[in-house]
Coordinates of N, CA and C in Angstrom, one line a residue:
X18 N -34.3 77.2 42.7 CA -34.6 77.3 40.6 C -33.2 77.4 40.5
X19 N -32.5 77.8 41.0 CA -31.0 78.3 40.4 C -30.1 76.8 41.0
X20 N -30.6 75.9 41.3 CA -30.1 74.7 40.8 C -30.2 74.3 39.9
X21 N -31.3 74.3 38.9 CA -31.8 74.1 37.7 C -30.8 74.1 36.7
X22 N -30.7 75.7 36.4 CA -29.4 76.0 35.5 C -28.1 75.8 35.7
X23 N -27.6 75.2 37.1 CA -26.3 74.8 37.4 C -26.3 73.7 36.9
X24 N -27.4 72.8 37.0 CA -27.2 71.5 37.2 C -27.5 71.3 35.4
X25 N -28.1 72.3 34.8 CA -27.9 71.8 32.8 C -26.5 72.4 32.4
X26 N -25.7 73.9 33.1 CA -24.8 74.0 32.4 C -23.8 73.0 32.8
X27 N -23.8 72.2 34.0 CA -23.1 71.1 34.4 C -23.1 69.9 33.3
X28 N -24.2 69.4 33.1 CA -24.6 68.6 32.1 C -23.8 68.9 30.8
X29 N -23.8 69.9 30.2 CA -24.0 70.9 29.0 C -22.1 70.8 29.1
X30 N -21.6 71.0 30.1 CA -20.2 71.2 29.8 C -19.2 69.8 29.9
X31 N -20.3 69.0 30.6 CA -19.4 67.5 30.3 C -19.8 66.6 29.4
X32 N -20.7 67.0 28.4 CA -20.9 66.8 27.2 C -20.6 67.0 26.3
X33 N -19.6 68.4 26.3 CA -18.8 69.4 25.5 C -17.5 68.5 25.8
X34 N -17.3 68.0 27.0 CA -16.1 67.4 27.4 C -16.3 66.0 26.3
X35 N -17.1 65.7 26.8 CA -17.1 64.1 26.4 C -16.6 64.2 24.3
X36 N -17.5 65.2 24.0 CA -17.4 65.7 23.1 C -15.7 65.5 22.4
X37 N -15.4 66.0 23.4 CA -13.7 66.9 22.8 C -12.9 65.4 23.2
X38 N -13.3 65.0 24.2 CA -12.2 63.5 24.5 C -12.6 62.5 22.9
X39 N -13.6 62.4 22.7 CA -13.9 61.4 21.5 C -13.3 62.4 19.9
X40 N -13.5 63.7 20.2 CA -12.4 64.1 18.8 C -10.7 63.9 19.0
X41 N -10.6 64.1 20.0 CA -9.0 63.7 20.1 C -8.9 62.4 20.5
X42 N -9.4 61.4 20.5 CA -9.3 60.2 20.4 C -9.3 59.6 18.8
X43 N -10.3 60.1 17.9 CA -10.4 59.8 16.7 C -9.5 60.5 15.9
X44 N -9.2 61.6 16.4 CA -8.1 62.2 15.7 C -6.3 61.1 15.9
X45 N -6.5 61.0 17.3 CA -5.2 60.1 17.4 C -5.4 58.6 16.9
X46 N -6.7 58.1 16.6 CA -6.9 56.5 16.1 C -6.8 56.8 14.3
X47 N -6.9 57.8 13.9 CA -7.1 58.1 12.3 C -5.5 58.2 12.0
X48 N -5.3 59.0 12.7 CA -3.2 59.3 12.6 C -2.9 58.3 12.5
X49 N -3.1 57.4 14.2 CA -1.9 56.1 14.1 C -2.5 55.2 12.7
X50 N -3.6 55.1 12.1 CA -4.4 54.1 11.0 C -3.5 54.7 9.7
X51 N -2.9 55.6 10.2 CA -2.8 56.3 8.5 C -3.4 56.8 7.6
X52 N -5.1 57.0 8.1 CA -6.1 57.4 7.4 C -6.3 58.7 6.9
X53 N -6.9 59.4 5.9 CA -6.9 60.5 5.7 C -7.5 61.5 6.7
X54 N -6.8 62.9 7.3 CA -6.9 63.5 8.1 C -7.3 64.5 7.9
X55 N -8.8 64.9 7.4 CA -9.3 66.0 7.5 C -10.7 66.6 8.7
X56 N -11.1 67.5 8.6 CA -12.4 68.0 9.1 C -13.5 66.8 9.5
X57 N -13.6 67.0 8.4 CA -15.3 65.8 8.0 C -14.9 64.4 8.2
X58 N -13.6 63.7 8.3 CA -13.2 62.4 8.5 C -13.1 62.8 9.7
X59 N -12.7 63.4 11.0 CA -13.0 63.7 12.3 C -13.8 63.2 12.9
X60 N -14.3 64.6 12.6 CA -15.9 64.5 12.9 C -16.8 63.3 12.9
X61 N -16.8 62.4 11.5 CA -17.3 61.2 11.3 C -16.9 60.1 12.2
X62 N -15.6 60.4 12.4 CA -15.1 58.9 13.3 C -15.1 59.3 15.0
X63 N -15.4 60.9 15.5 CA -15.7 60.9 16.2 C -17.2 61.3 16.6
X64 N -18.2 61.2 15.7 CA -20.0 61.2 15.9 C -19.8 62.7 16.2
X65 N -19.4 63.6 16.0 CA -19.9 65.0 16.3 C -20.0 65.6 14.9
X66 N -20.7 66.8 15.2 CA -20.8 67.8 13.3 C -19.5 68.1 13.6
X67 N -19.3 68.7 12.1 CA -17.6 69.4 11.4 C -18.1 70.8 12.0
X68 N -19.0 71.3 12.5 CA -19.5 72.9 13.4 C -18.7 72.9 14.4
X69 N -18.7 71.7 15.4 CA -18.3 71.6 16.9 C -16.9 71.8 16.4
X70 N -16.2 71.0 15.7 CA -14.8 71.1 15.6 C -14.2 72.6 15.4
X71 N -14.9 73.2 14.3 CA -14.8 74.5 13.8 C -14.8 75.5 15.0
X72 N -16.2 75.4 15.6 CA -16.2 76.2 16.9 C -15.4 76.5 18.1
X73 N -14.6 75.1 18.4 CA -13.2 74.7 19.1 C -12.2 75.2 17.9
X74 N -11.5 76.3 18.1 CA -10.0 76.6 18.2 C -9.0 75.7 18.4
X75 N -8.8 75.4 19.2 CA -7.8 74.2 19.8 C -8.0 73.1 19.0
X76 N -9.3 72.2 18.9 CA -9.2 71.3 18.1 C -9.1 71.4 16.8
X77 N -9.7 72.2 16.0 CA -9.7 72.6 14.5 C -8.2 73.1 14.4
X78 N -7.6 73.5 15.3 CA -5.5 73.5 15.0 C -4.8 72.3 15.3
X79 N -5.4 71.3 16.2 CA -5.0 69.7 16.2 C -5.0 68.8 15.2
X80 N -6.8 69.3 14.8 CA -7.2 68.7 13.1 C -5.8 68.9 12.2
X81 N -5.9 70.3 11.9 CA -4.8 70.6 10.7 C -3.6 70.4 10.9
X82 N -3.0 70.2 11.8 CA -1.6 70.1 12.3 C -0.8 69.0 12.3
X83 N -2.1 67.8 12.5 CA -2.0 66.4 12.3 C -2.8 66.0 10.9
X84 N -3.1 67.3 10.2 CA -3.4 66.2 8.8 C -1.6 66.9 7.8
X85 N -1.4 68.2 8.6 CA -0.1 68.8 7.8 C 1.1 67.8 8.2
X86 N 1.0 67.1 9.2 CA 2.7 66.2 9.5 C 2.2 65.1 8.7
X87 N 0.7 64.8 8.9 CA 0.8 63.3 7.6 C 0.7 63.5 6.3
X88 N 0.2 64.8 5.7 CA 1.0 64.9 4.4 C 2.4 65.0 4.1
X89 N 3.2 65.5 5.1 CA 4.3 65.7 5.2 C 4.7 64.4 5.1
X90 N 4.4 63.3 6.0 CA 5.2 61.7 6.3 C 4.8 61.3 5.2
X91 N 3.4 61.3 5.0 CA 2.6 60.4 4.5 C 3.0 60.1 2.5
X92 N 3.1 61.5 2.1 CA 2.9 61.7 0.7 C 4.2 61.2 0.5
X93 N 5.5 61.6 1.0 CA 6.6 60.8 0.5 C 7.1 59.7 0.5
X94 N 6.4 59.1 1.4 CA 6.5 57.7 0.6 C 5.1 57.2 -0.3
X95 N 4.3 57.7 -0.7 CA 2.9 57.4 -1.3 C 3.7 57.4 -2.9
X96 N 4.2 58.9 -2.7 CA 4.9 59.5 -3.9 C 6.1 59.0 -4.3
X97 N 6.8 57.9 -3.4 CA 8.3 57.4 -3.4 C 7.8 56.2 -4.3
X98 N 6.6 55.3 -3.8 CA 6.7 54.3 -3.8 C 5.7 54.2 -5.7
X99 N 4.8 55.2 -5.8 CA 4.3 55.3 -6.9 C 4.9 55.8 -8.5
X100 N 6.3 56.8 -7.5 CA 7.0 57.2 -8.5 C 8.2 56.1 -8.9
X101 N 8.3 55.0 -8.1 CA 9.4 53.9 -8.4 C 8.1 52.8 -9.3
X102 N 7.0 52.8 -8.6 CA 6.6 51.5 -10.0 C 6.4 52.7 -11.6
X103 N 6.2 53.5 -11.6 CA 6.5 54.3 -12.7 C 7.3 54.3 -13.7
X104 N 8.2 54.3 -12.8 CA 9.6 54.2 -13.4 C 9.9 52.7 -13.5
X105 N 9.5 51.6 -12.8 CA 9.9 50.6 -12.8 C 9.0 49.9 -14.4
X106 N 7.7 50.5 -14.7 CA 7.0 50.2 -15.9 C 8.2 50.7 -16.9
X107 N 8.0 51.8 -16.6 CA 8.8 52.8 -18.2 C 10.1 51.9 -18.2
X108 N 10.8 51.2 -17.3 CA 12.1 50.8 -17.2 C 11.8 49.3 -18.3
X109 N 10.8 48.6 -17.8 CA 10.0 47.4 -18.3 C 10.1 47.2 -19.4
X110 N 9.2 48.8 -20.0 CA 8.2 48.9 -21.6 C 9.7 48.9 -22.4
X111 N 11.1 49.8 -22.0 CA 12.3 49.9 -22.6 C 12.8 49.0 -22.8
X112 N 12.9 47.9 -21.8 CA 14.1 46.9 -22.2 C 12.8 45.9 -22.8
X113 N 11.5 45.9 -22.9 CA 11.2 45.2 -24.1 C 11.0 45.8 -25.3
X114 N 11.3 46.8 -25.6 CA 11.9 47.4 -26.6 C 12.9 47.0 -27.4
X115 N 14.1 47.5 -26.4 CA 15.6 47.1 -27.0 C 15.1 45.3 -27.0
X116 N 14.8 44.5 -26.4 CA 15.2 43.3 -26.9 C 14.4 42.7 -28.6
X117 N 13.5 43.6 -28.7 CA 12.6 43.3 -29.7 C 13.6 44.1 -30.7
X118 N 14.2 45.1 -30.7 CA 15.2 45.7 -31.6 C 16.1 44.9 -31.7
X119 N 17.0 44.4 -30.4 CA 18.5 43.6 -30.6 C 18.0 42.2 -31.7
X120 N 16.6 41.9 -31.5 CA 16.0 40.5 -31.9 C 16.2 40.8 -33.3
X121 N 15.8 42.1 -33.9 CA 15.4 42.8 -35.3 C 16.9 42.8 -35.7
X122 N 17.9 43.4 -35.2 CA 19.8 43.3 -35.7 C 19.6 42.4 -35.8
X123 N 19.7 41.3 -34.9 CA 20.3 39.7 -35.1 C 19.8 39.3 -36.4
X124 N 18.5 39.4 -36.5 CA 17.8 38.8 -37.7 C 18.6 39.2 -39.4
X125 N 18.4 41.3 -39.1 CA 19.2 41.4 -39.9 C 20.8 40.7 -40.5
X126 N 21.7 40.8 -39.6 CA 22.8 40.6 -39.3 C 22.9 38.8 -39.7
X127 N 22.4 37.9 -39.8 CA 22.2 36.8 -40.0 C 21.5 36.5 -41.6
X128 N 21.0 37.3 -42.2 CA 21.0 37.3 -43.2 C 21.7 38.0 -44.1
X129 N 22.2 39.3 -43.7 CA 23.7 39.5 -44.8 C 24.8 38.8 -44.6
X130 N 25.1 38.1 -43.4 CA 26.2 37.6 -43.2 C 25.5 36.1 -44.1
X131 N 24.7 35.5 -44.0 CA 23.7 34.3 -45.2 C 24.1 34.6 -46.7
X132 N 23.8 35.6 -46.6 CA 23.9 36.1 -48.5 C 25.4 36.2 -48.8
X133 N 26.1 36.8 -47.6 CA 27.7 37.4 -48.1 C 28.5 35.9 -48.4
X134 N 28.1 34.9 -47.1 CA 29.0 33.5 -47.3 C 28.3 32.7 -48.7
X135 N 27.1 32.9 -49.1 CA 26.3 32.1 -50.0 C 27.1 33.1 -51.3
X136 N 27.7 34.2 -51.8 CA 27.9 34.4 -52.9 C 29.5 34.6 -52.7
X137 N 29.9 34.5 -51.7 CA 31.7 33.8 -51.4 C 32.0 32.7 -51.8
X138 N 31.2 31.5 -51.3 CA 31.7 29.7 -51.5 C 31.2 29.7 -52.9
X139 N 30.6 30.5 -53.6 CA 29.9 30.1 -55.2 C 28.7 28.8 -54.9
X140 N 28.3 29.0 -53.8 CA 27.5 27.7 -54.0 C 25.8 28.1 -54.6
X141 N 25.9 29.3 -54.6 CA 25.0 29.8 -55.7 C 24.5 31.1 -55.7
X142 N 24.0 31.7 -56.6 CA 23.9 33.5 -56.5 C 22.7 33.6 -56.2
X143 N 22.0 34.6 -56.2 CA 21.0 35.2 -55.6 C 20.3 35.3 -57.0
X144 N 19.4 34.8 -57.1 CA 18.0 35.2 -58.2 C 18.5 36.9 -58.8
X145 N 18.8 36.9 -60.1 CA 18.5 38.0 -61.0 C 17.4 38.9 -60.9
X146 N 17.4 39.7 -60.2 CA 16.1 40.7 -60.0 C 15.7 40.6 -61.5
X147 N 16.1 41.4 -62.5 CA 15.6 41.5 -63.6 C 14.9 40.5 -64.0
X148 N 15.3 39.1 -63.8 CA 14.9 37.8 -64.9 C 13.5 37.6 -63.8
X149 N 13.3 37.9 -62.8 CA 12.2 37.6 -61.8 C 11.3 38.8 -62.3
X150 N 11.3 40.2 -62.5 CA 10.7 41.2 -62.8 C 10.1 40.6 -64.3
X151 N 10.8 40.4 -65.3 CA 10.7 39.7 -66.7 C 9.6 38.5 -66.4
X152 N 9.7 37.8 -65.9 CA 8.7 36.5 -65.7 C 7.6 37.4 -65.3
X153 N 7.5 37.9 -63.9 CA 6.3 38.3 -63.4 C 5.6 39.3 -64.4
X154 N 5.9 39.8 -65.2 CA 5.6 40.5 -66.3 C 4.6 39.9 -67.3
X155 N 5.7 38.8 -67.9 CA 5.0 37.7 -68.8 C 3.9 36.9 -68.1
X156 N 3.7 36.7 -66.7 CA 2.9 35.8 -66.1 C 1.6 36.5 -65.8
X157 N 1.5 37.9 -65.8 CA 0.7 38.9 -65.1 C -0.3 39.0 -66.5
X158 N 0.6 38.9 -67.7 CA -0.1 39.5 -69.2 C -0.6 38.1 -69.7
X159 N -0.1 37.1 -68.9 CA -0.7 35.5 -69.6 C -1.8 35.2 -68.8
X160 N -2.0 36.0 -67.8 CA -3.0 35.6 -66.5 C -4.6 36.7 -67.1
X161 N -3.8 37.8 -67.4 CA -4.9 39.1 -68.5 C -5.4 38.7 -69.4
X162 N -4.3 37.6 -70.4 CA -5.0 36.8 -71.5 C -5.7 35.9 -71.4
X163 N -5.6 35.2 -70.4 CA -6.8 33.8 -69.8 C -7.7 34.1 -69.1
X164 N -8.2 35.7 -68.6 CA -9.2 35.8 -68.3 C -10.1 36.6 -69.3
X165 N -9.2 37.0 -70.6 CA -10.2 37.3 -71.5 C -11.0 35.8 -72.3
X166 N -10.1 35.7 -72.1 CA -11.0 34.2 -73.1 C -11.5 33.3 -72.1
X167 N -11.4 33.4 -71.2 CA -12.5 33.1 -70.0 C -13.9 33.5 -70.1
X168 N -13.8 35.0 -70.4 CA -15.0 36.2 -70.2 C -15.6 35.7 -71.8
X169 N -14.8 35.4 -72.6 CA -15.2 35.1 -74.3 C -15.7 33.8 -74.0
X170 N -15.4 32.8 -73.5 CA -16.0 31.7 -73.5 C -17.4 31.6 -72.9
X171 N -17.4 32.2 -71.6 CA -18.5 32.5 -71.1 C -19.6 33.0 -71.7
X172 N -19.5 34.0 -72.2 CA -20.6 35.1 -73.2 C -20.9 33.5 -74.1
X173 N -19.8 33.0 -74.6 CA -20.3 31.9 -75.7 C -21.3 31.0 -75.2
X174 N -20.9 30.5 -74.1 CA -21.8 29.7 -73.2 C -22.9 30.0 -73.2
X175 N -22.8 31.3 -72.4 CA -24.1 31.9 -72.1 C -25.1 31.8 -73.6
X176 N -24.7 32.3 -74.5 CA -25.4 32.2 -75.7 C -25.7 30.9 -76.4
X177 N -25.3 29.5 -76.3 CA -25.7 28.5 -76.4 C -26.7 28.0 -75.5
X178 N -26.7 28.6 -73.9 CA -27.6 28.0 -73.2 C -29.1 29.1 -73.7
X179 N -29.0 30.2 -74.3 CA -30.2 30.9 -74.5 C -30.1 30.0 -75.6
X180 N -29.8 29.8 -76.8 CA -29.9 29.1 -77.9 C -30.7 28.1 -77.2
X181 N -30.5 27.3 -76.6 CA -31.0 25.6 -76.4 C -32.6 25.8 -75.8
X182 N -32.1 27.3 -74.9 CA -33.6 27.1 -74.2 C -35.1 27.5 -75.1
X183 N -34.3 28.5 -75.9 CA -35.5 28.6 -77.1 C -35.7 27.9 -78.2
X184 N -34.7 26.6 -78.3 CA -35.1 25.1 -79.2 C -36.2 24.4 -78.3
X185 N -35.6 24.4 -77.3 CA -36.8 23.4 -76.2 C -38.0 24.1 -76.2
X186 N -38.1 25.1 -76.0 CA -39.1 25.5 -75.5 C -40.1 25.6 -76.8
X187 N -39.6 25.7 -78.3 CA -40.3 25.5 -79.2 C -40.4 23.9 -79.4
X188 N -39.6 22.9 -79.2 CA -40.1 21.9 -79.2 C -41.3 21.1 -78.4
X189 N -41.5 22.0 -77.2 CA -42.6 21.7 -76.4 C -43.7 22.2 -76.7
X190 N -43.9 23.1 -77.4 CA -44.9 23.6 -77.9 C -46.2 23.1 -78.3
X191 N -47.2 22.9 -78.2 CA -47.7 21.8 -79.0 C -48.3 22.6 -80.1
X192 N -48.3 21.5 -80.8 CA -48.3 21.8 -82.3 C -50.0 22.1 -82.7
X193 N -50.0 23.0 -83.4 CA -51.3 23.3 -84.1 C -52.2 22.1 -84.9
X194 N -53.0 21.8 -84.6 CA -53.8 20.4 -84.9 C -54.4 21.2 -86.2

């Protein structure tokens, strides 16, 4: 009977050793691949329960040490790449805004120079603003008057149509015999 517990103990020890090797192998593979390193990911890759890693202090410490090393080396490159991409996006947007502003300034300069040349050469003078404002006011008054006349004529037309309908209705009524 003493052989059975020894055989069970040996089988359990072999199983535990095999699981430990799987954990260490999975840890090395995940670290090499640059995958996320934490207790859950290593346990999943090694096909063991998380509590197995927690119960074995050396495995737990190894996972945490690899995770810390990966965080030190991996995040610097990731943060650096991310920050460079953000900086590039900001620089591109700034360049676009500056190009639009330069175009606006060029247009304004061109307009100002054109107006100055126009005045200095005597080819023509810019339109007098007061004259234009008076003309606008005059045209607005004319539009108002024409609208009033249109309304008046529309009312007269409606009255004429109503009278016409009334007369037609009288003509179409049968005459008393």
